[in-house]
Coordinates of C-alpha atoms in Angstrom, one line a residue:
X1 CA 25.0 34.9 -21.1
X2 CA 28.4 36.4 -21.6
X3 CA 30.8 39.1 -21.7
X4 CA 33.6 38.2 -23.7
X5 CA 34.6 41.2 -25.6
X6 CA 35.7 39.4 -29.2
X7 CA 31.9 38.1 -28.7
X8 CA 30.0 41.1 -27.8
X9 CA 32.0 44.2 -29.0
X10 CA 29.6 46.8 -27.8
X11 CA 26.3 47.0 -25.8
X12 CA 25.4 50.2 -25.8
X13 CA 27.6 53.1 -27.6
X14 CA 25.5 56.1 -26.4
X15 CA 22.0 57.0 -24.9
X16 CA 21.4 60.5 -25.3
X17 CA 18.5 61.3 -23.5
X18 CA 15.6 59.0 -22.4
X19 CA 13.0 60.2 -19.6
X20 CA 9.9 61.2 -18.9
X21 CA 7.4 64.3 -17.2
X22 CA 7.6 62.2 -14.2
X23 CA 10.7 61.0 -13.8
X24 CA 12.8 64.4 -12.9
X25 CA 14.2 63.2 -9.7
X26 CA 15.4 59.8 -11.3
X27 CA 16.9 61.4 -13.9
X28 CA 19.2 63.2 -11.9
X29 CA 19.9 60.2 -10.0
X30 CA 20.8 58.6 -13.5
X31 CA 19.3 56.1 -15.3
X32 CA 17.5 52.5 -14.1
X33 CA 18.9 50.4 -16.6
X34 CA 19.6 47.0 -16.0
X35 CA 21.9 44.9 -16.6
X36 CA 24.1 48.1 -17.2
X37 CA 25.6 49.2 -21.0
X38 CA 29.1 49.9 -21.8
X39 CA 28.5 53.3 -22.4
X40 CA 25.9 55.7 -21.3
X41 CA 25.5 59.5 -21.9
X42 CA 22.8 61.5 -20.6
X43 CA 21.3 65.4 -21.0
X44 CA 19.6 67.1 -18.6
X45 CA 17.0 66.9 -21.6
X46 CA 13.3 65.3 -20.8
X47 CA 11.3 64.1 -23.2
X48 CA 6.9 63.3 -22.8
X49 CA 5.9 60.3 -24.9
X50 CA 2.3 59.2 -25.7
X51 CA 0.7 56.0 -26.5
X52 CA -1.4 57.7 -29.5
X53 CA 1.7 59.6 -30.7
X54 CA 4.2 57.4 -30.9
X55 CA 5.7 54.4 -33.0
X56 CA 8.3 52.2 -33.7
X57 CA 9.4 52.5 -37.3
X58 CA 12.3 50.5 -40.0
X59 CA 14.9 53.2 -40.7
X60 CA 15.0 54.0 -44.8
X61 CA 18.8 52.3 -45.0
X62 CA 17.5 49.0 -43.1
X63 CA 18.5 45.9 -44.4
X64 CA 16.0 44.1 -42.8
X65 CA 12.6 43.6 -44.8
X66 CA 9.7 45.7 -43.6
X67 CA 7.5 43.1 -42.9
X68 CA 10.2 40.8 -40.8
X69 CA 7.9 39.1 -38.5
X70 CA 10.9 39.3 -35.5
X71 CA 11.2 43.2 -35.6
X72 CA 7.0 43.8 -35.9
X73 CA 6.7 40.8 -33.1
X74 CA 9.0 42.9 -31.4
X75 CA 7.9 46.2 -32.2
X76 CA 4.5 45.1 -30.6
X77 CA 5.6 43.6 -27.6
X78 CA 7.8 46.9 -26.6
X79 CA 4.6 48.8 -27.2
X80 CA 2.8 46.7 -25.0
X81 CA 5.9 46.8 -22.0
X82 CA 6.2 50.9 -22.5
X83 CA 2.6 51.7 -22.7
X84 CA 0.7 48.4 -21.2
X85 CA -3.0 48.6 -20.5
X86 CA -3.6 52.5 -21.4
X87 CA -7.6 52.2 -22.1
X88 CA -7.8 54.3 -25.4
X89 CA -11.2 55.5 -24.4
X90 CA -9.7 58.0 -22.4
X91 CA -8.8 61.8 -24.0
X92 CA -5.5 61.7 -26.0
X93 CA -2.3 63.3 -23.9
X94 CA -1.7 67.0 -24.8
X95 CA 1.7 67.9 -23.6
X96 CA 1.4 71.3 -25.7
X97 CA 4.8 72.9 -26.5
X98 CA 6.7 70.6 -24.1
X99 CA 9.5 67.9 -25.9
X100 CA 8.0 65.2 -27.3
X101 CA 9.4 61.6 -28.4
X102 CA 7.4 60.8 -31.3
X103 CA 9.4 57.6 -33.0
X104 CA 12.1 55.4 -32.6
X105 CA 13.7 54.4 -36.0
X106 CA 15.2 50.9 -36.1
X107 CA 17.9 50.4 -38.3
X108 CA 19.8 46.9 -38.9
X109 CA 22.9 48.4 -40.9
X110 CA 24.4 44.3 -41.7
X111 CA 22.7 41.1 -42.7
X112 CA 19.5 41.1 -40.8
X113 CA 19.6 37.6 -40.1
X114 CA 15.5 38.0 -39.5
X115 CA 14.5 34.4 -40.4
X116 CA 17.6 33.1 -38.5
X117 CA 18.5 31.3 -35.4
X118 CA 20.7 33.3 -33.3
X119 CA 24.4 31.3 -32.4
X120 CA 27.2 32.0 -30.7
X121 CA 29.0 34.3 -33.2
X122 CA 25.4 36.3 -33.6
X123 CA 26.4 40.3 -33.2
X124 CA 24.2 41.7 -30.3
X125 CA 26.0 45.0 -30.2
X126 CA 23.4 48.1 -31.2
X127 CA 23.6 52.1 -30.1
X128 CA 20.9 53.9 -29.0
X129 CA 20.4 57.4 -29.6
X130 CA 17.3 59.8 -28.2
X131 CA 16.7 63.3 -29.0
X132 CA 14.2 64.8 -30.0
X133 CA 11.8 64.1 -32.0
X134 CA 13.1 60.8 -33.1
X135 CA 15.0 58.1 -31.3
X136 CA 17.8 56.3 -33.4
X137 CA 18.6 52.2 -32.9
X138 CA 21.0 50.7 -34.8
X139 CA 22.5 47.4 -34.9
X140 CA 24.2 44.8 -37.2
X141 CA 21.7 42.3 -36.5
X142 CA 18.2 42.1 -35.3
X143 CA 19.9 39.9 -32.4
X144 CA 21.3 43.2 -31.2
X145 CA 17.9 45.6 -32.0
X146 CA 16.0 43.4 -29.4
X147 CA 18.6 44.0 -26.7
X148 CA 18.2 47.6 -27.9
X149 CA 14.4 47.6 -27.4
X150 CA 14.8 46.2 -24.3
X151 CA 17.2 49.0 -23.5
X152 CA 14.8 51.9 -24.4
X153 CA 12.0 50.2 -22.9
X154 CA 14.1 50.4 -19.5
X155 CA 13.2 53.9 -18.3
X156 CA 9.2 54.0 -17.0
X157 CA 8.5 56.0 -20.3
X158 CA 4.6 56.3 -19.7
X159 CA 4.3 59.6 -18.5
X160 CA 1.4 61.4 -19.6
X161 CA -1.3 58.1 -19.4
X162 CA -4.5 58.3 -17.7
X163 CA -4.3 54.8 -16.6
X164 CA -1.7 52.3 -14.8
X165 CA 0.3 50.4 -16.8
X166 CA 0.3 46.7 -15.9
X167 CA 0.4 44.4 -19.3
X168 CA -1.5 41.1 -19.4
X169 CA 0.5 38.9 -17.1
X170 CA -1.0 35.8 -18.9
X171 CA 1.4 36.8 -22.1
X172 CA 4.3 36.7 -20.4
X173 CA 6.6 33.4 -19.7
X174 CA 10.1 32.3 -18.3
X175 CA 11.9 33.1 -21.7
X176 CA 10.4 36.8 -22.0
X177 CA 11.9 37.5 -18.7
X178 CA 15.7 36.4 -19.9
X179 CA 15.0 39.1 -22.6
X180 CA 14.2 41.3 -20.1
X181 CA 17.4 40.5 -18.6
X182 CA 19.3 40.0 -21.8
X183 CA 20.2 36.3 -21.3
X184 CA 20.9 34.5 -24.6
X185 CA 21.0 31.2 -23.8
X186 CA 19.0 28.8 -22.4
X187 CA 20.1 25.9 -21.4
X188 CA 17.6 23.1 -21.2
X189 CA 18.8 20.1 -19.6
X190 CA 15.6 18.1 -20.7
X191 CA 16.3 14.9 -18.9
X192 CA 17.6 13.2 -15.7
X193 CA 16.9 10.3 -13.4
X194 CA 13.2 11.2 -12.5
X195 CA 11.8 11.0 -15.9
X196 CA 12.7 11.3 -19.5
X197 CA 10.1 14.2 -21.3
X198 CA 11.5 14.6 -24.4
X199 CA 9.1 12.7 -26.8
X200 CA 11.6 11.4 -29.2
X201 CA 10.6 10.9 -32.7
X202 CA 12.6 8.0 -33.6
X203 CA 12.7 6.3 -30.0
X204 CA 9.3 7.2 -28.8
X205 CA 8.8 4.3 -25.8
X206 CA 11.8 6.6 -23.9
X207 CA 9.0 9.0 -22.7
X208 CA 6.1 6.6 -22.9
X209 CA 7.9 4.5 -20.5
X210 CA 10.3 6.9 -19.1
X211 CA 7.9 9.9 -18.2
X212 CA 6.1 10.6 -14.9
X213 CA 3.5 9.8 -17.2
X214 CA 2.1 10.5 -20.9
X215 CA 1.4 13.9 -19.9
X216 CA 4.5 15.3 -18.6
X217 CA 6.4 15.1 -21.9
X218 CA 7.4 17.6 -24.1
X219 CA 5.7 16.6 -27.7
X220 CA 7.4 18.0 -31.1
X221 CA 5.3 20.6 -31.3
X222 CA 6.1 22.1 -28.0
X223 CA 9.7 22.0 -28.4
X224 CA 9.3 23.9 -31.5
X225 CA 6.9 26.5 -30.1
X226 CA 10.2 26.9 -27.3
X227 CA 12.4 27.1 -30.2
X228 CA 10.7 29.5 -32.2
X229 CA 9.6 31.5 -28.8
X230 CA 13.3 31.6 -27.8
X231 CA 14.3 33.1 -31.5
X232 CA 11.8 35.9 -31.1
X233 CA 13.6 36.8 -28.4
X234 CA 17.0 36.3 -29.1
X235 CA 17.7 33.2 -27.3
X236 CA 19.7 30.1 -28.1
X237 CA 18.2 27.1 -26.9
X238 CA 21.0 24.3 -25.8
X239 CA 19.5 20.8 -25.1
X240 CA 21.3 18.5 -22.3
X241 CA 21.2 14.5 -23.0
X242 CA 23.2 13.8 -19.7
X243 CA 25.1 10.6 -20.0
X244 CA 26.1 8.5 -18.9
X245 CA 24.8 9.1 -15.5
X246 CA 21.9 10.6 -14.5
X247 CA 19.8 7.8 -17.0
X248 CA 18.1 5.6 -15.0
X249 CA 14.5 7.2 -16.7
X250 CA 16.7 6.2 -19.8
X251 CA 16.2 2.3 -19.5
X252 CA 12.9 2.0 -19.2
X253 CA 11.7 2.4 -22.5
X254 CA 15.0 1.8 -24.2
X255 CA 16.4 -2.2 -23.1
X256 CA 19.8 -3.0 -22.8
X257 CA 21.2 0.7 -22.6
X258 CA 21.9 0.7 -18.5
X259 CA 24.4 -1.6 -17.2
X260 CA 23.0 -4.6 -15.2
X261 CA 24.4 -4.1 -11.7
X262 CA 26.0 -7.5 -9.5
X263 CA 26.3 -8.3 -5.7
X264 CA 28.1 -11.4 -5.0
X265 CA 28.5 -11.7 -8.4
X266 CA 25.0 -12.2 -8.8
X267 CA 23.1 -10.1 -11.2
X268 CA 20.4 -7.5 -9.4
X269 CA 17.2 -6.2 -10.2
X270 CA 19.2 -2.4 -10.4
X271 CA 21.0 -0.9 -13.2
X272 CA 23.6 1.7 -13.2
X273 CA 24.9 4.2 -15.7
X274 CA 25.0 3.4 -18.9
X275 CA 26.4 0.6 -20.0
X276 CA 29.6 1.4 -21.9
X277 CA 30.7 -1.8 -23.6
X278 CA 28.1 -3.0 -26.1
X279 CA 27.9 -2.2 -29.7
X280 CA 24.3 -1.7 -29.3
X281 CA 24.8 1.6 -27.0
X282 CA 26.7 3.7 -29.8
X283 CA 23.9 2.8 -32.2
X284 CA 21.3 3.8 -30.2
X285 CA 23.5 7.0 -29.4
X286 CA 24.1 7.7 -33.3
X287 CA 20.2 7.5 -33.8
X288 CA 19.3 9.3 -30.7
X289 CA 21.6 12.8 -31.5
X290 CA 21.2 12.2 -35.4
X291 CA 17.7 12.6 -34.1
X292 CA 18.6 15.9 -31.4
X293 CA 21.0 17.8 -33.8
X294 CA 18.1 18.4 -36.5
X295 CA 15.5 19.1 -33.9
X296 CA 17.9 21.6 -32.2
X297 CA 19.2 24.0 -34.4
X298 CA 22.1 25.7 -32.4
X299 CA 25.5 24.4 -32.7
X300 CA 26.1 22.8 -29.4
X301 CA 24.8 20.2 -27.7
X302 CA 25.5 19.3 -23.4
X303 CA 26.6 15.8 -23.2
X304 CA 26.5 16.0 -19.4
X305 CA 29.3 13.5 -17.9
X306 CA 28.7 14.6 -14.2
X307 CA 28.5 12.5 -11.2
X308 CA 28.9 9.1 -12.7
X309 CA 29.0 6.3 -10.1
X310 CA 31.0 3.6 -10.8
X311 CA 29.8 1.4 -8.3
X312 CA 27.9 -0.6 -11.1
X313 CA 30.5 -0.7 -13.4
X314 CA 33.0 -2.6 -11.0
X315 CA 30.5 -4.7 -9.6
X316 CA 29.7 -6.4 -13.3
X317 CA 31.8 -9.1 -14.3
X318 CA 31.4 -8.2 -18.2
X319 CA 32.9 -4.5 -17.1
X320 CA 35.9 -6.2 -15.7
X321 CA 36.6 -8.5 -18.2
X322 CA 36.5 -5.7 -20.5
X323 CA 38.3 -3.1 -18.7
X324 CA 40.5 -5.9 -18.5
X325 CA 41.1 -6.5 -22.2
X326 CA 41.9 -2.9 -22.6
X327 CA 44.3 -2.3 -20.2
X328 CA 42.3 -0.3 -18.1
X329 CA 43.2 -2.0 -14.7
X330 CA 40.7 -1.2 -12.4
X331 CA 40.2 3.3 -13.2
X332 CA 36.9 3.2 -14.0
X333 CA 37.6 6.9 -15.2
X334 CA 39.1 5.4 -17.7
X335 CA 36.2 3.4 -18.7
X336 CA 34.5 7.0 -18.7
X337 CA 36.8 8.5 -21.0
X338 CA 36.3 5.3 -23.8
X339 CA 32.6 5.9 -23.3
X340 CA 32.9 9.6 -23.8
X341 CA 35.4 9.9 -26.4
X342 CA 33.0 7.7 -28.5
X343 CA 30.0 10.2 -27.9
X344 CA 32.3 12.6 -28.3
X345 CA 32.7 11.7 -32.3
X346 CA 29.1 10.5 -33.0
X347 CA 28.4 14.2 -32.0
X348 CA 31.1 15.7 -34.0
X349 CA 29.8 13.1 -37.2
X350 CA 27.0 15.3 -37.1
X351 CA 28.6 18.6 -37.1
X352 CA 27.8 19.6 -33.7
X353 CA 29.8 20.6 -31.0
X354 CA 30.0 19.6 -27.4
X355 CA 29.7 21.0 -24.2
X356 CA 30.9 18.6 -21.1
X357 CA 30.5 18.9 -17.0
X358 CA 34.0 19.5 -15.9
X359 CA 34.0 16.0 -14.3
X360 CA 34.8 14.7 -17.7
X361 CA 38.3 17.2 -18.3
X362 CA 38.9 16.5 -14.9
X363 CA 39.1 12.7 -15.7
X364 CA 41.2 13.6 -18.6
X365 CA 38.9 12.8 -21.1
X366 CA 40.6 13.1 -24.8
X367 CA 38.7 16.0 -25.8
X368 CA 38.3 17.4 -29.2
X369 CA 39.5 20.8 -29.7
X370 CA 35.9 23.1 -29.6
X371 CA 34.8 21.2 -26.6
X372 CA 33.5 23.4 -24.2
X373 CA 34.0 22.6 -20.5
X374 CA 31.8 23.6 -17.9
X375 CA 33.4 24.5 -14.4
X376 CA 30.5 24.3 -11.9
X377 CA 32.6 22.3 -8.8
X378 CA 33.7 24.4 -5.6
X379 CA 35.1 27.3 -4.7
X380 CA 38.2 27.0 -6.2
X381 CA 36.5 27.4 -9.9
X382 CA 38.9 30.4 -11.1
X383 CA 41.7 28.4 -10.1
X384 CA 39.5 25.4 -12.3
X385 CA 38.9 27.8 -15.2
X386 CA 42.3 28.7 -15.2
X387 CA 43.4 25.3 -15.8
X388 CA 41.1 24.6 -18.7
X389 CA 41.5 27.6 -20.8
X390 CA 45.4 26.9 -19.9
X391 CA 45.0 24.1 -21.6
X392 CA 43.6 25.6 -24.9
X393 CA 39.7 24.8 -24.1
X394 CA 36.6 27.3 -23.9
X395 CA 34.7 27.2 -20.6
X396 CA 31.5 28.0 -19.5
X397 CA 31.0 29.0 -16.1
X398 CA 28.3 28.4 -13.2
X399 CA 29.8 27.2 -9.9
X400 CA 29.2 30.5 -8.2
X401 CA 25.8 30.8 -9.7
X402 CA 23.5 28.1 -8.4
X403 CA 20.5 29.7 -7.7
X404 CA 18.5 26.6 -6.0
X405 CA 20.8 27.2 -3.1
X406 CA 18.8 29.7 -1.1
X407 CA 19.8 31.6 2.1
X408 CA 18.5 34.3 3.8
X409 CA 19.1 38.0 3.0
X410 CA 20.4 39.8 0.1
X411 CA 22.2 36.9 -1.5
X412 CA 21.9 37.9 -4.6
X413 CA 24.9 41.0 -3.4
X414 CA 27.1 37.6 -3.3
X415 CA 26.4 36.6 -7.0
X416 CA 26.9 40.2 -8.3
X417 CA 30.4 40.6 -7.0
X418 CA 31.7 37.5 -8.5
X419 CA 34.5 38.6 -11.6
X420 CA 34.5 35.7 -13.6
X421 CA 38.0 36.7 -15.4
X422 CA 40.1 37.3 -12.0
X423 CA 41.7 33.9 -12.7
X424 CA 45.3 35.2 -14.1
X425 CA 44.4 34.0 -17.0
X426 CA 46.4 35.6 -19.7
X427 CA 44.1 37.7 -22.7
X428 CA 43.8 34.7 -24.4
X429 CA 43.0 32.6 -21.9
X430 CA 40.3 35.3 -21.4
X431 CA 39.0 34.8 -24.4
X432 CA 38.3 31.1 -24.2
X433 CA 35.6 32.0 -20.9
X434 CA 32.7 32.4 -23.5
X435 CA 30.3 32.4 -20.8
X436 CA 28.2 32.0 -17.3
X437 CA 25.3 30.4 -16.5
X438 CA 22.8 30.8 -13.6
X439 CA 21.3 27.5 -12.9
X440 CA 18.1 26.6 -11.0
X441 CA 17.8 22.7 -10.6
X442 CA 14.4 21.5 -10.3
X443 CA 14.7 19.0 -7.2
X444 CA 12.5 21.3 -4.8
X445 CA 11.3 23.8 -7.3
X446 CA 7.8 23.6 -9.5
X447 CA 5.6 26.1 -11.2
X448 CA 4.8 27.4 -7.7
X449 CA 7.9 28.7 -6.6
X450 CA 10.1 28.3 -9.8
X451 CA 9.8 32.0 -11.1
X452 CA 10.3 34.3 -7.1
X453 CA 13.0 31.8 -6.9
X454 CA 14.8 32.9 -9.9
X455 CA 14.2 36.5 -9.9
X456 CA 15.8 39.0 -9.5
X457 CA 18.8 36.7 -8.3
X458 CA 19.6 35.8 -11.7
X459 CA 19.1 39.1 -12.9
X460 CA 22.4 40.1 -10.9
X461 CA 24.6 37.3 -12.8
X462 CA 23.1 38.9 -16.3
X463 CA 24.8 42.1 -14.9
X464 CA 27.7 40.6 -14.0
X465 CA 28.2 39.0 -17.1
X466 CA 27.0 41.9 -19.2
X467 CA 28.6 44.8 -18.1
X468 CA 32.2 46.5 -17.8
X469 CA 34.3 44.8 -14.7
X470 CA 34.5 48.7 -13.4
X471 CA 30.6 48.3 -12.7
X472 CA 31.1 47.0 -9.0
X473 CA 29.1 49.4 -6.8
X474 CA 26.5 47.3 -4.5
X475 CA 24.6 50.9 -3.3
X476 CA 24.2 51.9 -7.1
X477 CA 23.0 48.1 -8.2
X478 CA 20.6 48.1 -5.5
X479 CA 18.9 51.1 -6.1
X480 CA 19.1 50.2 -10.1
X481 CA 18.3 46.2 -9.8
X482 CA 15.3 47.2 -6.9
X483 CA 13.6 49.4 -10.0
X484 CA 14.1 46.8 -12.5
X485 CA 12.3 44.1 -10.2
X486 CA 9.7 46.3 -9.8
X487 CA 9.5 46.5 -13.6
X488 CA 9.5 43.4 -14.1
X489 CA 6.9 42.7 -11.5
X490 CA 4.5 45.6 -13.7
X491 CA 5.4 43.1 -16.7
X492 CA 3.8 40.3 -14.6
X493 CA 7.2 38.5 -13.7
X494 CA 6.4 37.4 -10.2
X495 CA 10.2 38.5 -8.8
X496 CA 10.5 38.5 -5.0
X497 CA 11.5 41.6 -3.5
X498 CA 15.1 42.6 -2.6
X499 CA 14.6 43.8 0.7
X500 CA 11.4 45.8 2.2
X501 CA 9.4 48.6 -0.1
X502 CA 6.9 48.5 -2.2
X503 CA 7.0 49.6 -6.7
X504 CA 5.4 52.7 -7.5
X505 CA 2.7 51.4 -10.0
X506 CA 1.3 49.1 -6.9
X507 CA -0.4 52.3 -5.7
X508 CA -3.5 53.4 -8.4
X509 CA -3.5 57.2 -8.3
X510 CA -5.6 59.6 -9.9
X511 CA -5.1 62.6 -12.9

């Protein structure tokens, strides 16, 4: 998710008009639209749209190919959101002489990029434009026409149907509710401690020996289903390989990666982090990401580098005698930094870029210029991201953002009012903040709570990372981000309420 404004030069340029027969008193309250555009103009102007009257259509100067399957996926999909389970049995909507919007014309005016993974440098600006009888979408790439169908499915345009409007809930998954939300990235940190998922082609005893069990893994076949489910939605999909802590699911099915740990300088049945001095470890490592970077097709890859205890490490006689030979004295950071830097290049061999857990620039890692740093430590993190970018580095921020802390009330007011760029940073430094990240670690969260937990708390970081700094007022977000739960909730996105109330399409009423 970001905001930076060499990245994303425009999110909305103009919405003319976009409402419906029942939605006059909304209208004059302004628009629901979440996370909020750059620009919005309204009329007074309402327009009826009907299921049987209406479609979404590739504008005659498109550059993208009538049959791309990302736009008609799309196209569907936003039919399905707008008009949901309207039973066609029922007598078509006359609105007589009253306005009506009959299409919306979709027109990607650059290189369509349709059969494309999206990236960082992907152009996800569009305008939309509604009069009518014809709505107007252009964008440079499809990247940005999917924001833009998000955007015009925003307003509850199903006036005029005979029937609620609640889609099958069964079609719908984590990653459709980032589009919802315009989040572009997800980052999928795949492995830790507990168990090791990821099926690996090349080093498959990883997961057969490192997984809760041969049924909790994450085959090809599904990570290419996320990949390609991402894509249709505009999402980059960033892998984590955390190392080299965080492994101990790594050394089960892979012998001789974790370092043997010592007491009384007698070897243990424990292992620690992994074990830095061996040959052996940076060929595994150049197997293992030649593997990753051709399964994952966006530029970056997380290398982790958090929380590595050294206790291990200075307990093993080999360590010392090697940190010895090297002049490393007894800074085991140091002894991070060799073991990093060396990961560092295999991923860089391959043409990828990295993306590091501040831990490893605080430890003065030698980093190659491109890394991106992550600040997620504290509450000093401007005064953290102001340092990095100081020192010529992109960052990626998150520390405010940690959604698996939970307290009661409305703490979601306490993520939206964050302002990412208030570091002092000067406009170049600005620059280098490419991004924020709401994260939801997985230590007391499972399929039962993982989705109420995450929405609509992370919806208020998309805003904040989406929209102008000027768009600050907590009254006006709660009224707008209360509206968008409760469309996302008719989508079938179980989002826990803000506060008390209830969403208008809860209650069935008759025609």
């Amino acid at each position: 998710m970001r905001r930076s404004p060499h990245l994303v030069p425009g999110l909305l340029l103009a919405l003319a008009a976009l409402a419906a027969q029942a939605a006059q008193a909304r209208a004059q309250q302004g628009p629901a639209l979440w996370p909020y555009p750059r620009s919005v103009q309204m009329s007074p102007q309402l327009l009826n749209i009907a299921p049987d009257k209406f479609l979404f259509v590739h504008g005659p100067n498109s550059t993208a190919d009538p049959f791309c399957s990302l736009l008609q996926e799309a196209f569907r999909r936003y039919y399905n959101y707008i008009f949901g389970s309207y039973k066609w049995h029922h007598s078509p909507v006359n609105f007589g002489d009253e306005p009506q919007l009959q299409r919306l014309q979709v027109t990607i005016t650059l290189e369509s990029q349709c059969d494309s993974f999206p990236n960082i440098s992907s152009d996800e600006s569009y305008s939309l434009l509604v009069q009518e009888p014809v709505a107007f979408l252009k964008a440079n790439s499809v990247w940005g026409a999917l924001h833009g169908l998000e955007t015009f499915s925003n307003p509850e345009l199903q006036s005029g149907l005979s029937s609620p409007v609640v889609p099958n809930s069964s079609r719908v998954c984590f990653q459709d509710a980032m589009a919802f939300n315009k989040f572009n990235v997800l980052h999928w940190h795949i492995v830790d401690d507990q168990s090791f998922p990821y099926q690996s082609s090349t080093f498959p005893e990883l997961s057969n020996k490192g997984s809760y069990s041969l049924s909790h893994v994450y085959t090809p076949n599904d990570v290419h289903t996320v990949l390609e489910y991402a894509r249709f939605r505009g999402i980059r999909v960033i892998p984590e390989f955390d190392t080299p802590g965080h492994t101990q699911s790594w050394g089960k099915g892979q012998k001789g990666l974790l370092t043997p740990c010592y007491s009384q300088r007698k070897q243990t049945k424990k292992v620690g982090p992994i074990n830095p001095i061996l040959n052996t470890t940076y060929t595994f490592f150049t197997q293992f990401f030649k593997e990753i970077s051709s399964v994952f097709p966006d530029q970056f890859i997380h290398l982790g580098g958090d929380e590595v205890d050294f206790g291990c490490w200075a307990s093993n006689p080999n360590i010392q005698n090697f940190m010895q030979k090297k002049g490393f004295d007894k800074d085991f950071t140091r002894l991070e930094s060799y073991y990093i830097k060396k990961i560092l290049d295999i991923v860089k061999s391959l043409k990828k870029s990295s993306i590091v857990w501040q831990e490893v620039f605080d430890d003065k890692v030698e980093l190659q210029q491109g890394t991106v740093v992550e600040v997620w430590k504290g509450e000093e993190y401007l005064e953290k991201l102001k340092e990095v970018t100081s020192s010529g580095f992109r960052a990626i921020l998150s520390a405010p953002w940690y959604l698996d802390v939970i307290s009661y009330g409305q703490d979601w007011r306490n993520y939206y009012k964050v302002e990412p760029l208030n570091f002092g940073g000067s406009e170049l430094e600005e620059k280098l903040v490419i991004g924020g990240e709401a994260c939801l670690w997985g230590e007391y969260v499972d399929s039962t709570n993982f989705t109420p937990r995450l929405w609509p708390r992370a919806s208020a970081v998309g805003e904040r990372l989406w929209s102008p700094k000027t768009v600050t007022d907590l009254g006006d977000a709660y009224k707008r981000l209360a509206a968008h739960r409760c469309r996302m909730v008719s989508r079938g996105i179980a989002a826990q309420p803000l506060f008390t109330g209830y969403c208008s399409h809860e209650y069935k009423t008759e025609r």
